[in-house]
Coordinates of C-alpha atoms in Angstrom, one line a residue:
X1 CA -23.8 -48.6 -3.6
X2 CA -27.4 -47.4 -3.5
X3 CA -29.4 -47.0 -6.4
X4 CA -31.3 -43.4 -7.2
X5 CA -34.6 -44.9 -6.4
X6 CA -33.2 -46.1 -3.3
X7 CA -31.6 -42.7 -2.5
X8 CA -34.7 -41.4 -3.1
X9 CA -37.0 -43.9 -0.7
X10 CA -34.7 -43.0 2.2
X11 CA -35.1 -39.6 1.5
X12 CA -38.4 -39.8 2.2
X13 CA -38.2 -42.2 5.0
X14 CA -36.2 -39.2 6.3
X15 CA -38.3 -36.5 5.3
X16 CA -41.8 -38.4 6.1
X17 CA -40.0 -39.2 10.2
X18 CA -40.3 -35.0 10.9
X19 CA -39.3 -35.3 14.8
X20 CA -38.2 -38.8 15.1
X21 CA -35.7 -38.3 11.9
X22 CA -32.7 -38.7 14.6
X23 CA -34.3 -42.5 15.1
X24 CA -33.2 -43.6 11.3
X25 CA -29.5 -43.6 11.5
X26 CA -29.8 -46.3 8.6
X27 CA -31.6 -44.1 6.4
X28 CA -28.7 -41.4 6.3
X29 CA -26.3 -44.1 5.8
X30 CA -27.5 -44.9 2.7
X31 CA -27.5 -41.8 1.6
X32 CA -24.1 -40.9 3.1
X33 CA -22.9 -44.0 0.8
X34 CA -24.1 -42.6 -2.5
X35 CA -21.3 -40.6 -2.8
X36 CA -19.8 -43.7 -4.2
X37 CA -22.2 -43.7 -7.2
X38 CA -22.1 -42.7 -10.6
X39 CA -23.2 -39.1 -11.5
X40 CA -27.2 -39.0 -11.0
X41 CA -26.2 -40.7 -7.1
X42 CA -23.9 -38.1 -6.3
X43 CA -26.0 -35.1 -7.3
X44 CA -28.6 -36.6 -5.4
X45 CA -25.7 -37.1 -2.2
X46 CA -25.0 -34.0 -2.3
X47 CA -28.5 -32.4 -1.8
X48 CA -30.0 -34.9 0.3
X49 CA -26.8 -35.3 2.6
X50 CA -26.8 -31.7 4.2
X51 CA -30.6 -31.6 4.5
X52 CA -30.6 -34.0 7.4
X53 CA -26.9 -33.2 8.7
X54 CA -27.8 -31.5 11.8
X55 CA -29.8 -34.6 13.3
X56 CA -27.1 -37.1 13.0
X57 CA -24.1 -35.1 14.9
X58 CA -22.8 -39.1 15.8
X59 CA -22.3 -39.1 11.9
X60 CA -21.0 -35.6 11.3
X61 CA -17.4 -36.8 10.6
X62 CA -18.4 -39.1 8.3
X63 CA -21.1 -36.8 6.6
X64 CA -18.6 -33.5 6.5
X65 CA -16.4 -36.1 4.9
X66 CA -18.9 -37.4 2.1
X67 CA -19.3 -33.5 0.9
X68 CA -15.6 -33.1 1.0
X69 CA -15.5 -35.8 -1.8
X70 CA -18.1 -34.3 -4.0
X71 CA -17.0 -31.0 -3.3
X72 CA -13.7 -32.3 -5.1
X73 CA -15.3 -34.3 -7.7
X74 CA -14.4 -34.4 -11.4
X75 CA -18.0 -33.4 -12.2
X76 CA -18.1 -29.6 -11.9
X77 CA -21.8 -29.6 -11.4
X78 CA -21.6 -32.3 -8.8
X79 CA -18.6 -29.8 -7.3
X80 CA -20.8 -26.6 -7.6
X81 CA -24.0 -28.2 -5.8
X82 CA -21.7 -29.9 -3.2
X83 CA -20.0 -26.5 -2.6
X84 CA -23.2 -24.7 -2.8
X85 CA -24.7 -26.4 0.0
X86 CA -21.5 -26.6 2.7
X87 CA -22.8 -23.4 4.7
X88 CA -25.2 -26.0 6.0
X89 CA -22.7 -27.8 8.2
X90 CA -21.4 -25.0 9.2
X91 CA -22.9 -25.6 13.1
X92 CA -21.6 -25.4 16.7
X93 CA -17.9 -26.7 16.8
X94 CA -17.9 -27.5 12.8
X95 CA -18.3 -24.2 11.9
X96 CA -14.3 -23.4 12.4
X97 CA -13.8 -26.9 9.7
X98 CA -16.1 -25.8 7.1
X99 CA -14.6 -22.1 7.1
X100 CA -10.7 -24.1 6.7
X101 CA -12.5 -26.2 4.0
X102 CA -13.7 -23.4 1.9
X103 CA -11.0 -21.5 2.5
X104 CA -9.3 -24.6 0.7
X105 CA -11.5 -24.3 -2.3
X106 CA -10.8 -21.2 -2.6
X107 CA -7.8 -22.3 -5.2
X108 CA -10.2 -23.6 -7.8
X109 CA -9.6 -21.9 -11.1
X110 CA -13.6 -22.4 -12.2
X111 CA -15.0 -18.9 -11.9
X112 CA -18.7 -20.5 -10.8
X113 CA -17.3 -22.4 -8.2
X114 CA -14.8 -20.0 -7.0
X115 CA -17.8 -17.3 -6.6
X116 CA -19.8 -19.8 -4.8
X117 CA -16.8 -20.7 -2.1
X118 CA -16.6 -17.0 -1.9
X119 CA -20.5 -16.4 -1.4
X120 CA -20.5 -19.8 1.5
X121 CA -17.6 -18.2 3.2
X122 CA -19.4 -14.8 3.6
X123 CA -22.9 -16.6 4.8
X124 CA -21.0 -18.7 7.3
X125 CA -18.9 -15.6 8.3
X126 CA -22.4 -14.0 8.9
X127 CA -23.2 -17.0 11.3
X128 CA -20.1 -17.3 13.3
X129 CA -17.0 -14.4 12.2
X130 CA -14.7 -15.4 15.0
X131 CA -14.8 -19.1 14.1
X132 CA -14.8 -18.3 10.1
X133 CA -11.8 -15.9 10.8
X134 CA -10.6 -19.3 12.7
X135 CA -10.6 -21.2 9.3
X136 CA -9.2 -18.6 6.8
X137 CA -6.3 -17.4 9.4
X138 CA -5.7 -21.4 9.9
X139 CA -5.1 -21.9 6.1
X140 CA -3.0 -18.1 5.8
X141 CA -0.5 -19.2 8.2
X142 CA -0.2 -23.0 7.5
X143 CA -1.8 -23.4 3.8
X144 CA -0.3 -23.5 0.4
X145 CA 0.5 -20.4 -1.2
X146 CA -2.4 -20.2 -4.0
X147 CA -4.9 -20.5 -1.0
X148 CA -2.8 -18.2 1.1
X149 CA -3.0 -15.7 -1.7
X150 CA -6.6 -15.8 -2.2
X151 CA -7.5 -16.2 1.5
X152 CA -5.6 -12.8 2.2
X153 CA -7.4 -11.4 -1.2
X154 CA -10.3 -12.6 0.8
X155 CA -10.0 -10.7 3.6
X156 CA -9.1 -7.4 1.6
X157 CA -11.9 -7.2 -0.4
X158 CA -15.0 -9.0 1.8
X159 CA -14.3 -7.7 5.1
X160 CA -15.6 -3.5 4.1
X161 CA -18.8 -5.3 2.8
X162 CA -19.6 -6.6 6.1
X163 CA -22.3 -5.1 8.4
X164 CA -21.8 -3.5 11.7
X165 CA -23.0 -6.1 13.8
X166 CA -20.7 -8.7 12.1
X167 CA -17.8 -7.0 12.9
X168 CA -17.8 -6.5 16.2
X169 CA -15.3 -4.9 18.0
X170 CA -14.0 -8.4 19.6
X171 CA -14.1 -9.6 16.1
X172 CA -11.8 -6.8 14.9
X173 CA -9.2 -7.5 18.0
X174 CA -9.6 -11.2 16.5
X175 CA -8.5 -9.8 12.8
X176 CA -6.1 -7.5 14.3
X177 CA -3.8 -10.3 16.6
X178 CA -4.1 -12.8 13.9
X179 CA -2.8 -10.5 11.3
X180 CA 0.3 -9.9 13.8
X181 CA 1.2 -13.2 13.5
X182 CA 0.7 -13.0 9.6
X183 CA 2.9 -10.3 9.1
X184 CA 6.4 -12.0 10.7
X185 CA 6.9 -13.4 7.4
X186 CA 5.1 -11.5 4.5
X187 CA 5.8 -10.7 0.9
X188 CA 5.7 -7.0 -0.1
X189 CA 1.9 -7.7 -2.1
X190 CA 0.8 -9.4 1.0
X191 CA 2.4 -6.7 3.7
X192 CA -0.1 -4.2 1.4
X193 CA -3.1 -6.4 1.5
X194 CA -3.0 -6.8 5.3
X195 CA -2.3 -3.0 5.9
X196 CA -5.8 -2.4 3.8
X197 CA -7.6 -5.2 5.9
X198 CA -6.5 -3.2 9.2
X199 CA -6.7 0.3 8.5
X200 CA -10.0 -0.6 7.0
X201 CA -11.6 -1.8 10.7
X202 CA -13.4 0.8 12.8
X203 CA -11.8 0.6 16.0
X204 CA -8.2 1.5 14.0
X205 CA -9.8 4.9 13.0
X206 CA -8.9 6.4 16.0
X207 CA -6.1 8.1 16.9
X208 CA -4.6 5.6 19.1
X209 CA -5.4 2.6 16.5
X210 CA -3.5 4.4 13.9
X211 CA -0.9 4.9 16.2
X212 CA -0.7 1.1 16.3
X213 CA -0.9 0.4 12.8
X214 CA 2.4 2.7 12.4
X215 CA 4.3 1.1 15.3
X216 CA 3.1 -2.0 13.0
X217 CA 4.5 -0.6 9.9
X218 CA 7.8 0.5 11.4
X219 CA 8.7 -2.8 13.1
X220 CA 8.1 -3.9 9.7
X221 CA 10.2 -1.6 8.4
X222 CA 13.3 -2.5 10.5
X223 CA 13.9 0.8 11.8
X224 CA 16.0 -0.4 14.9
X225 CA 18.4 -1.8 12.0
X226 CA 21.5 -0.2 10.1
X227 CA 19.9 0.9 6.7
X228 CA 22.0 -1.1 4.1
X229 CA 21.9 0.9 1.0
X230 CA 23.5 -1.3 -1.2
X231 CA 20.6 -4.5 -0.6
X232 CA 17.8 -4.2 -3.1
X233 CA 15.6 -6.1 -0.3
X234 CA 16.4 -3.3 2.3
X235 CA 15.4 -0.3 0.4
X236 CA 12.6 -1.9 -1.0
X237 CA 11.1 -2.9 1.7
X238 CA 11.7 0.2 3.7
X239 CA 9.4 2.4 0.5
X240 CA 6.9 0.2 0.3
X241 CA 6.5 0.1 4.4
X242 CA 7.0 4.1 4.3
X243 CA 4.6 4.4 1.6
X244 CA 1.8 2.4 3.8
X245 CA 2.9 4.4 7.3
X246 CA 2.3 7.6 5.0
X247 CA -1.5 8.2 4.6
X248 CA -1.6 7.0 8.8
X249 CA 0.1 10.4 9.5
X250 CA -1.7 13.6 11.2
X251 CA -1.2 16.0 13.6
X252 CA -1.9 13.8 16.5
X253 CA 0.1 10.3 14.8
X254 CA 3.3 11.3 14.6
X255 CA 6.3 10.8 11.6
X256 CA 9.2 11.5 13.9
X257 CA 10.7 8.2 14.2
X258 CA 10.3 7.8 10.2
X259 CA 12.3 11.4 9.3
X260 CA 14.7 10.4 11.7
X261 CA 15.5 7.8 10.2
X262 CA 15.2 8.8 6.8
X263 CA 17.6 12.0 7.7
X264 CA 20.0 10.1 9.3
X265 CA 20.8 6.6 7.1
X266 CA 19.2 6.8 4.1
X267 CA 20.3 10.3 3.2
X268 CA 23.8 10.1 3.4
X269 CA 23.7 6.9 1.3
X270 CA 21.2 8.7 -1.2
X271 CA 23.7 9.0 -4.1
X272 CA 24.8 5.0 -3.6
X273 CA 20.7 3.6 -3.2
X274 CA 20.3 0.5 -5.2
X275 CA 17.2 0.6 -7.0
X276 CA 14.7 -2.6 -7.0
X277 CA 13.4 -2.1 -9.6
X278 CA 15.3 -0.6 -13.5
X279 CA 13.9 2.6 -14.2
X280 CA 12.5 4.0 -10.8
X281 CA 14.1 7.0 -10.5
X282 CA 14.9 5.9 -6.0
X283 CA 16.9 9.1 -5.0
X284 CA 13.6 11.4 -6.0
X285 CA 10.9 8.3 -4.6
X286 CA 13.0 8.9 -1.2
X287 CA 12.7 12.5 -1.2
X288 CA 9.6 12.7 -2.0
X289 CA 8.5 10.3 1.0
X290 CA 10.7 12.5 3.4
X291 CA 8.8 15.7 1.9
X292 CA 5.0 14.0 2.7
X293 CA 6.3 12.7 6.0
X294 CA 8.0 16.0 6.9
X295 CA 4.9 17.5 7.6
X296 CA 4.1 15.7 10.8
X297 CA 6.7 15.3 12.9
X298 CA 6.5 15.7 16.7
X299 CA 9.2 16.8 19.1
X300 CA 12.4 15.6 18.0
X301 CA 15.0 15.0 19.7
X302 CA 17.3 15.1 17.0
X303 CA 16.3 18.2 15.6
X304 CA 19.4 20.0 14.5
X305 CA 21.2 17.0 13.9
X306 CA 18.5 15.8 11.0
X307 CA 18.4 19.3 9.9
X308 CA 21.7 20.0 9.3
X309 CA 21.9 16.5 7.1
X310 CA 19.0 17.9 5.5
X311 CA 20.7 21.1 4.8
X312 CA 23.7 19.3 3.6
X313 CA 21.8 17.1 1.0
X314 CA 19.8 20.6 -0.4
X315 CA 23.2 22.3 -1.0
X316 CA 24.6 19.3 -3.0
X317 CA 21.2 20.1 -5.2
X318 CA 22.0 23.9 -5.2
X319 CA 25.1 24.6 -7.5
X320 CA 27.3 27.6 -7.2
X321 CA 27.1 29.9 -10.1
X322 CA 29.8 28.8 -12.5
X323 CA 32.9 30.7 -12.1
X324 CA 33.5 33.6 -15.1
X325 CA 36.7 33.8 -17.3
X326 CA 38.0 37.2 -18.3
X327 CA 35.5 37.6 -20.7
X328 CA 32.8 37.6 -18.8
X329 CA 31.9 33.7 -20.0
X330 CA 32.0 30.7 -17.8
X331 CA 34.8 29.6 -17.6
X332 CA 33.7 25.9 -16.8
X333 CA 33.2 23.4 -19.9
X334 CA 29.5 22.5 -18.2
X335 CA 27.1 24.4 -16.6
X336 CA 24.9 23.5 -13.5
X337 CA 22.5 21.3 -13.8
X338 CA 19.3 22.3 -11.8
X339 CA 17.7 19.4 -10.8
X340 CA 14.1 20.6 -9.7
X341 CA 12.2 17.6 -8.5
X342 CA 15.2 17.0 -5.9
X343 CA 15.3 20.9 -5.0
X344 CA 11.3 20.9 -4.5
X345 CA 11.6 17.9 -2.0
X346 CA 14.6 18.7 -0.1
X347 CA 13.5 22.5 0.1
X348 CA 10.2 21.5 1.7
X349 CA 10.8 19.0 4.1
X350 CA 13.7 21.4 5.6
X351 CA 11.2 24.4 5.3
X352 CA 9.0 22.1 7.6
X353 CA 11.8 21.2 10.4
X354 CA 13.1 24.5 9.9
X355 CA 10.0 25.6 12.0
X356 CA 10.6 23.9 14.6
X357 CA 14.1 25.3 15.1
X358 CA 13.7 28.6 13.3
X359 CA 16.9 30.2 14.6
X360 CA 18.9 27.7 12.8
X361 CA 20.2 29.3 9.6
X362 CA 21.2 32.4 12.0
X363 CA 22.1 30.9 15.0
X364 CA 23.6 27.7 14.5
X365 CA 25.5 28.3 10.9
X366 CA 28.3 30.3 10.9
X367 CA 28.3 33.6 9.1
X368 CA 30.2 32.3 6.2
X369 CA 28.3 28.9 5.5
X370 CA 25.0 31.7 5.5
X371 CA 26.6 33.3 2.8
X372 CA 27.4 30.3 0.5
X373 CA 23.7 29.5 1.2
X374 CA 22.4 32.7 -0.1
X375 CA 24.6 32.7 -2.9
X376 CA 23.2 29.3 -4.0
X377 CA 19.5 30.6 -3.6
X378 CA 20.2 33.3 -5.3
X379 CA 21.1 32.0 -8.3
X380 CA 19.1 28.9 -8.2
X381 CA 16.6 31.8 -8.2
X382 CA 17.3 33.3 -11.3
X383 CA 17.4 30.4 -13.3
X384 CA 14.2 29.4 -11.8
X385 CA 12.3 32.8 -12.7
X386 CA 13.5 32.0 -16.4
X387 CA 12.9 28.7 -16.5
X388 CA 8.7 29.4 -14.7
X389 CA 8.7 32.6 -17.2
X390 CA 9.2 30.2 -20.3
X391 CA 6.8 27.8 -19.1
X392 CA 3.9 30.2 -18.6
X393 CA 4.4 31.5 -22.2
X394 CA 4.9 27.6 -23.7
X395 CA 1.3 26.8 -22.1
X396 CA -0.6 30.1 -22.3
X397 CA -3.5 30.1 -23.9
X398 CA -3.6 26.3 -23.7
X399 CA -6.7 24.4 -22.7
X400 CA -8.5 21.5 -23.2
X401 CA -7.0 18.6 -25.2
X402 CA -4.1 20.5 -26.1
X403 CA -2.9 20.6 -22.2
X404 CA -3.5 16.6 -22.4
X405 CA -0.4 15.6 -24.8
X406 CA 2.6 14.6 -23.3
X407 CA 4.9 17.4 -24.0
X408 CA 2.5 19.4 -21.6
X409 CA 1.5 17.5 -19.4
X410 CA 5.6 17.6 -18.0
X411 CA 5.2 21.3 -18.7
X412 CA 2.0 21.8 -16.2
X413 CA 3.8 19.5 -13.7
X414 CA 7.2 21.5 -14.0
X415 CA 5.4 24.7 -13.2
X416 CA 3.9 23.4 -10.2
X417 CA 7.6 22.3 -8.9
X418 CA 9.0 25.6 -10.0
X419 CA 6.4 27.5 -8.4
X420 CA 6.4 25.5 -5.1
X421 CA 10.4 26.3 -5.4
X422 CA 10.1 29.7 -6.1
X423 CA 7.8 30.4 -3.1
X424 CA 9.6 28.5 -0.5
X425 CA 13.1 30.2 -1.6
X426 CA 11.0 33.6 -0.8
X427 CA 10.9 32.3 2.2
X428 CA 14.3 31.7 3.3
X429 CA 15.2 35.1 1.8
X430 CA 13.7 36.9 4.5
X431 CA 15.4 38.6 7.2
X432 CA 15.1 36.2 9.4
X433 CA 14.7 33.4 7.5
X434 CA 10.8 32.7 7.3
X435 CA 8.8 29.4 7.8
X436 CA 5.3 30.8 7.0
X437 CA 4.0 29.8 3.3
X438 CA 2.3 27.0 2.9
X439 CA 2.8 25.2 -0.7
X440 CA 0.9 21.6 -1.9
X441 CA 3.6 19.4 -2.9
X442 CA 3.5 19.4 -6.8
X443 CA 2.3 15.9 -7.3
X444 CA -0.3 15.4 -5.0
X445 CA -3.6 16.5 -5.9
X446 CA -5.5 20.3 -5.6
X447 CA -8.8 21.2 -5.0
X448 CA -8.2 24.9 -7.1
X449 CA -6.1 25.1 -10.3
X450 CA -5.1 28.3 -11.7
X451 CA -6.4 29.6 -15.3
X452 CA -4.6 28.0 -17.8
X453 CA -3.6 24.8 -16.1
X454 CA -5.3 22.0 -14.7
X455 CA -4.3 19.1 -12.2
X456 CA -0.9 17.1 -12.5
X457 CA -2.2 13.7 -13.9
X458 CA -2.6 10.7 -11.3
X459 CA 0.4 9.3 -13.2
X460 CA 2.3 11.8 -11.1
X461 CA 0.7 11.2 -7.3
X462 CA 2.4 9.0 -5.3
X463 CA -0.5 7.3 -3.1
X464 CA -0.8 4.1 -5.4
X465 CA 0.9 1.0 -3.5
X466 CA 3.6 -1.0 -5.4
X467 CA 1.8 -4.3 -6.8
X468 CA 4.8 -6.4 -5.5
X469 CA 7.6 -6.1 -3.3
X470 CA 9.7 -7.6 -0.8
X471 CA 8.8 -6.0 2.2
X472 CA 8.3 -8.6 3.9
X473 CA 11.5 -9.8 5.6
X474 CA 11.6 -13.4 4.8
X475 CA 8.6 -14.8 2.5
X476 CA 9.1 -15.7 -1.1
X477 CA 11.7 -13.9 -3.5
X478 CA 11.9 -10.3 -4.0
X479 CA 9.1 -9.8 -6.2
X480 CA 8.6 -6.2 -8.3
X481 CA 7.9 -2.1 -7.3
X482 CA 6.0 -0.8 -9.6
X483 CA 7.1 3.2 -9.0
X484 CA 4.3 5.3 -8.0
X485 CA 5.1 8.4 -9.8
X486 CA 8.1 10.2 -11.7
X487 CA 7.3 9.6 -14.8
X488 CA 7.2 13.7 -15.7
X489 CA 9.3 14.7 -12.6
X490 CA 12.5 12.2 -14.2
X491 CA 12.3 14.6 -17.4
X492 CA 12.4 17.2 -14.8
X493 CA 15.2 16.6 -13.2
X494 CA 18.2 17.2 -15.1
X495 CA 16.3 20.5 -16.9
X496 CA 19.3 22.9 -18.0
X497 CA 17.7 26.0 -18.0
X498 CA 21.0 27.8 -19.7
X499 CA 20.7 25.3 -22.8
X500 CA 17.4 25.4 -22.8
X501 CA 17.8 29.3 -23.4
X502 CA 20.4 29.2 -26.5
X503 CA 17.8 27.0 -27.9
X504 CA 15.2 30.1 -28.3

């Protein structure tokens, strides 16, 4: 084992031979051999050892191998310089090796060291993207979970901060086919992550690149298969897939495959949907996904079929008026229980397939079944004016901090749902039904609020991704949902307006 001073006379031999360096193989040996020393020889090794690396390619096995030790030494500050310096191998054909290397260290739990494996990775990715992207996608696929994780965490966070001419288009095609083969056996976190790392890149922007990430999200999805609402698994993974497919929607990138699915096996199993996760309220997290999806459907071609299960759902939502007794009381033990975050959803998504078939509460219901409708609106109506009448009077006047305490904070979002209600029943009692008003679903956000209230708190959006699911099909267990709103809309939903008026 060499000594420092002789570490440090072959240094110079090295350093002094400028062009002929190549000539003094035995020179580098030495210094390749003092990562067998004690501490001072291995500090020194792991300078010294990458400053001459590119002249000896007959000893870059051997010299790749000799930072590799140091770079998992028991000496942190022999790890951090050995680390520090691996960008410089990164040349030609080795490039690919160091990336899978650091990718490797990613799983160290030092912060130093763990930013400086981050800050190599992004210099060599600045060299050479295709053969870093080589490295990470190499330890993603085939790597142990921690450095799965981190690579992927990698990716979603490093990739936005890279300039233009870095990520080339042929480097995004790269990204994009590698992720494929990622995402045949995801976790729910990971199926997130990836759908960041692709919608992110600039040749996805278009129209026909979204188009692909959705075909990507609904093979996901598993929207060939029979919906099984009784598998925690299956309806998790089809929210969290939904929820991704969501914000890729527009005019031109089409939902119609989604509704149609949603209308036809997840609604008539909405009362029997097994929750992933205890507290999530799933029957109004479905609805409300329909409701932002309903939006941008295309040409359907089960358009009367999905709207008549849609109709059918809104009327279990839409009681009869309780029958009277002789008296003139109800003569029913309980009275209706208007469930207004279900009503909201339901109401709007068939108020947007309604225009596309507008003839169908005329034309396609019989006169009788048009009736029991209106009957239902009708008094869903009244208690509704009641119900928005008493909420304007509990928050008038009300600004400021006093609008921030819990109590009306439900009471701000409740009039939002009421009045989104309110307008869209308007609607539907015209003669013909009408499919004109436009309303902004109560929980996502508003550019203009009216006087005296102010905008539903991001508690209540739904555009925040789960932290953990299983949407992926087979990696890992299930792991947790974290619900993206509901937390006012729940205290919402059972609202008795009747009892809430003996109560005055």
């Amino acid at each position: 084992m060499p000594t420092v001073e002789e570490l440090y006379r072959n240094y110079g031999i090295l350093a002094d031979a400028t062009e002929q360096v190549g000539q003094h193989k035995d020179a580098y040996q030495v210094i390749l051999d003092g990562v067998k020393g004690g501490t001072k020889e291995k500090r020194l090794a792991a300078q010294f050892i990458p400053k001459f690396f590119k002249h000896f390619p007959e000893l870059a096995d051997s010299a790749i191998n000799a930072q590799l030790d140091l770079c998992e030494d028991e000496d942190v500050s022999i790890r951090r310089q050995a680390i520090k310096e691996l960008p410089q191998f990164a040349t030609g054909e080795n490039l690919p090796r160091v990336a899978d290397i650091l990718t490797q260290l990613l799983q160290t739990d030092d912060s130093a060291e763990f930013n400086l494996v981050n800050n190599a990775l992004l210099s060599i990715f600045k060299m050479d993207a295709k053969g870093t992207l080589g490295g990470l996608f190499s330890q993603i696929l085939q790597g142990e979970d921690i450095v799965r994780e981190r690579a992927i965490k990698f990716l979603s966070t490093k990739l936005k901060t890279l300039p233009d001419e870095v990520l080339t288009k042929e480097v995004e095609e790269l990204i994009l086919t590698e992720s494929k083969k990622v995402l045949e056996d995801v976790t729910g976190e990971e199926f997130v992550l990836f759908m960041k790392i692709l919608s992110g890149l600039k040749s996805l922007q278009t129209v026909s690149g979204r188009q692909q990430l959705v075909e990507l999200v609904a093979e996901q999805a598993d929207l060939e298969q029979t919906f099984n609402p009784s598998d925690p698994d299956c309806v998790d993974r089809l929210l969290q897939c939904t929820r991704q497919a969501v914000p890729l929607f527009s005019k031109n990138v089409h939902s119609t495959r989604f509704v149609t699915y949603f209308c036809e096996q997840v609604l008539p199993n909405l009362s029997s949907l097994t929750t992933p996760v205890e507290g999530l309220d799933i029957q109004l997290e479905v609805l409300k996904l329909l409701a932002e999806m309903s939006s941008f459907c295309g040409d359907m071609e089960k358009l009367e079929t999905n709207l008549r299960k849609l109709f059918d759902k809104l009327l279990e939502y839409m009681p009869l008026p309780p029958e009277e007794a002789e008296n003139g009381e109800n003569a029913g033990n309980e009275e209706p229980k208007l469930q207004f975050s279900y009503v909201e959803c339901l109401l709007y998504s068939f108020h947007q397939l309604g225009r596309k078939l507008p003839d169908f509460l005329t034309a396609k219901l019989n006169a009788e079944k048009l009736k029991d409708f209106k009957i239902r609106l009708q008094y869903f109506a009244r208690g509704l004016q009641v119900y928005i009448r008493q909420l304007r009077l509990a928050l008038q006047g009300k600004t400021g901090e006093a609008l921030k305490t819990e109590e009306n904070k439900i009471k701000v979002v409740a009039l939002k749902i009421t009045n989104n209600i309110n307008v869209l029943i308007k609607d539907l009692f015209h003669i013909p039904p009408s499919y004109k008003s436009t309303v902004t679903l109560s929980w996502k956000p508003v550019q203009k609020v009216e006087i005296g209230q102010k905008r539903a708190n991001e508690d209540t959006t739904s555009g925040s991704p789960p932290k953990k699911s299983s949407a992926g099909p087979k990696r890992d267990a299930r792991q947790i949902y974290n619900p993206p709103s509901g937390k006012y809309s729940s205290n919402l939903g059972n609202f008795n307006y009747e009892r809430s008026l003996q109560g005055k």
